[in-house]
Amino acid sequence: AQTVTQSQPEMSVQEAETVTLSCTYDTSESDYYLFWYKQPPSRQMILVIRQEAYKQQNATENRFSVNFQKAAKSFSLKISDSQLGDAAMYFCAYRRNTGNQFYFGTGTSLKVIP
Amino acid sequence: KAGVTQTPRYLIKTRGQQVTLSCSPISGHRSVSWYQQTPGQGLQFLFEYFSETQRNKGNFPGRFSGRQFSNSRSEMNVSTLELGDSALYLCASSSGEVAPLHFGNGTRLAVT
């Protein structure tokens, strides 16, 4: 079974600084998708960024970028120029190439210090 | 386009009762998935429906069931509620297998 591990339950970052959230996963498959979701206090999960495993280039969305290391099964999220609105729970998720079942990590709570 | 809508937002039930949660996906999305979120376990997959058929199922007891209607709206039912069923239940829809999930705001269920 696929497992997703987020080893940092909590992280803090100073406003305008950069922070990296870690995620590792376990799979025997070669084709899959990886995601980072953000869950603010409003509870709604919001897609931050996605990465296709067959793409070597790391995905980027504005201030959010990933460091995808396929061999190491690592998928970290870098947030640049952190803003107060970035404070939330961040979940790493894995999805197989077929089927629509997502496997989520236990989340990292990010605090942004003004 | 309206997002994923879940009702009710909050629910309090007593042990042994049953509960039905509702989810309306984004218009045009035919896949609806349900997840249980608890502080200790994170998000756990319950099941996924596509075109009124259950396509995937997680490791939950048979007390948890669901269905999908022809308009893609979905309901989740939990019978014989237990204290451990207290959680945030999230519904998500997607437009296809390679598409990301779009989540609703969830239903917070408290079982007393």
Tab-separated table of C-alpha atoms in Angstrom, chain B:
chain	number	residue	atom	x	y	z
B	1	LYS	CA	-18.754	27.965	-11.371
B	2	ALA	CA	-20.013	26.920	-7.945
B	3	GLY	CA	-17.667	24.801	-5.848
B	4	VAL	CA	-18.325	21.557	-4.044
B	5	THR	CA	-21.183	21.991	-1.588
B	6	GLN	CA	-21.579	19.867	1.517
B	7	THR	CA	-24.528	19.882	3.873
B	8	PRO	CA	-24.983	20.112	6.741
B	9	ARG	CA	-21.926	21.972	7.974
B	10	TYR	CA	-22.250	20.692	11.539
B	11	LEU	CA	-24.022	17.717	13.009
B	12	ILE	CA	-24.400	16.293	16.505
B	13	LYS	CA	-25.634	12.738	16.891
B	14	THR	CA	-25.910	10.165	19.651
B	15	ARG	CA	-24.241	6.781	19.687
B	16	GLY	CA	-26.297	4.191	17.860
B	17	GLN	CA	-28.027	6.676	15.577
B	18	GLN	CA	-27.462	6.937	11.874
B	19	VAL	CA	-26.539	9.962	9.792
B	20	THR	CA	-26.662	10.998	6.150
B	21	LEU	CA	-24.320	13.594	4.683
B	22	SER	CA	-24.820	15.240	1.328
B	23	CYS	CA	-22.422	16.463	-1.335
B	24	SER	CA	-23.042	18.349	-4.571
B	25	PRO	CA	-20.017	18.280	-6.869
B	26	ILE	CA	-18.820	20.958	-9.221
B	27	SER	CA	-21.019	21.044	-12.296
B	28	GLY	CA	-19.712	18.583	-14.877
B	29	HIS	CA	-17.687	16.544	-12.390
B	30	ARG	CA	-18.754	12.914	-12.390
B	31	SER	CA	-16.352	11.591	-9.777
B	32	VAL	CA	-17.140	12.138	-6.100
B	33	SER	CA	-14.902	10.917	-3.288
B	34	TRP	CA	-15.368	10.937	0.459
B	35	TYR	CA	-12.665	11.264	3.101
B	36	GLN	CA	-12.690	11.139	6.872
B	37	GLN	CA	-10.355	13.584	8.588
B	38	THR	CA	-9.346	13.139	12.225
B	39	PRO	CA	-6.475	14.778	14.138
B	40	GLY	CA	-4.662	11.504	14.708
B	41	GLN	CA	-5.216	9.729	11.391
B	42	GLY	CA	-5.233	12.598	8.920
B	43	LEU	CA	-7.357	12.067	5.815
B	44	GLN	CA	-8.555	8.553	5.229
B	45	PHE	CA	-10.216	7.516	1.975
B	46	LEU	CA	-13.755	6.200	2.352
B	47	PHE	CA	-14.969	5.606	-1.194
B	48	GLU	CA	-15.304	7.056	-4.654
B	49	TYR	CA	-18.298	7.120	-6.951
B	50	PHE	CA	-18.322	7.642	-10.673
B	51	SER	CA	-21.464	7.656	-12.799
B	52	GLU	CA	-23.541	6.228	-9.930
B	53	THR	CA	-21.144	3.299	-9.386
B	54	GLN	CA	-18.756	2.795	-6.502
B	55	ARG	CA	-15.370	2.602	-8.143
B	56	ASN	CA	-13.030	2.449	-5.143
B	57	LYS	CA	-13.492	1.687	-1.465
B	58	GLY	CA	-11.246	2.292	1.513
B	59	ASN	CA	-10.811	0.186	4.640
B	60	PHE	CA	-13.865	1.218	6.577
B	61	PRO	CA	-16.521	-1.056	8.099
B	62	GLY	CA	-19.777	-1.715	6.327
B	63	ARG	CA	-21.509	0.838	8.547
B	64	PHE	CA	-20.144	3.411	6.136
B	65	SER	CA	-21.946	3.452	2.827
B	66	GLY	CA	-22.656	5.856	0.048
B	67	ARG	CA	-24.419	6.381	-3.184
B	68	GLN	CA	-24.415	8.688	-6.161
B	69	PHE	CA	-27.398	9.962	-8.071
B	70	SER	CA	-27.796	10.542	-11.779
B	71	ASN	CA	-27.028	14.265	-11.314
B	72	SER	CA	-23.698	13.266	-9.670
B	73	ARG	CA	-24.808	14.397	-6.219
B	74	SER	CA	-23.656	11.971	-3.568
B	75	GLU	CA	-24.724	10.963	-0.108
B	76	MET	CA	-22.776	9.196	2.590
B	77	ASN	CA	-24.500	7.245	5.319
B	78	VAL	CA	-23.097	6.032	8.615
B	79	SER	CA	-25.239	3.635	10.629
B	80	THR	CA	-24.952	2.653	14.285
B	81	LEU	CA	-22.740	5.617	15.094
B	82	GLU	CA	-19.786	5.176	17.419
B	83	LEU	CA	-17.850	7.795	19.356
B	84	GLY	CA	-14.876	7.168	17.074
B	85	ASP	CA	-16.884	8.310	14.068
B	86	SER	CA	-16.556	11.899	15.271
B	87	ALA	CA	-14.613	13.608	12.511
B	88	LEU	CA	-14.636	16.059	9.660
B	89	TYR	CA	-16.061	14.396	6.572
B	90	LEU	CA	-14.791	15.857	3.348
B	91	CYS	CA	-16.273	15.387	-0.070
B	92	ALA	CA	-14.261	16.030	-3.204
B	93	SER	CA	-15.110	15.996	-6.867
B	94	SER	CA	-12.970	15.732	-9.955
B	95	SER	CA	-13.479	15.842	-13.679
B	96	GLY	CA	-11.497	12.727	-14.396
B	97	GLU	CA	-8.808	10.316	-13.298
B	98	VAL	CA	-5.893	12.616	-14.011
B	99	ALA	CA	-7.569	15.674	-12.564
B	100	PRO	CA	-6.969	16.986	-9.042
B	101	LEU	CA	-9.593	16.807	-6.327
B	102	HIS	CA	-11.716	19.835	-5.495
B	103	PHE	CA	-12.919	19.744	-1.911
B	104	GLY	CA	-15.970	21.040	-0.120
B	105	ASN	CA	-15.897	22.698	3.302
B	106	GLY	CA	-16.741	19.445	5.015
B	107	THR	CA	-19.316	18.292	7.533
B	108	ARG	CA	-18.188	18.269	11.153
B	109	LEU	CA	-19.833	15.289	12.863
B	110	ALA	CA	-19.816	14.959	16.628
B	111	VAL	CA	-21.055	11.726	18.180
B	112	THR	CA	-21.927	11.895	21.878
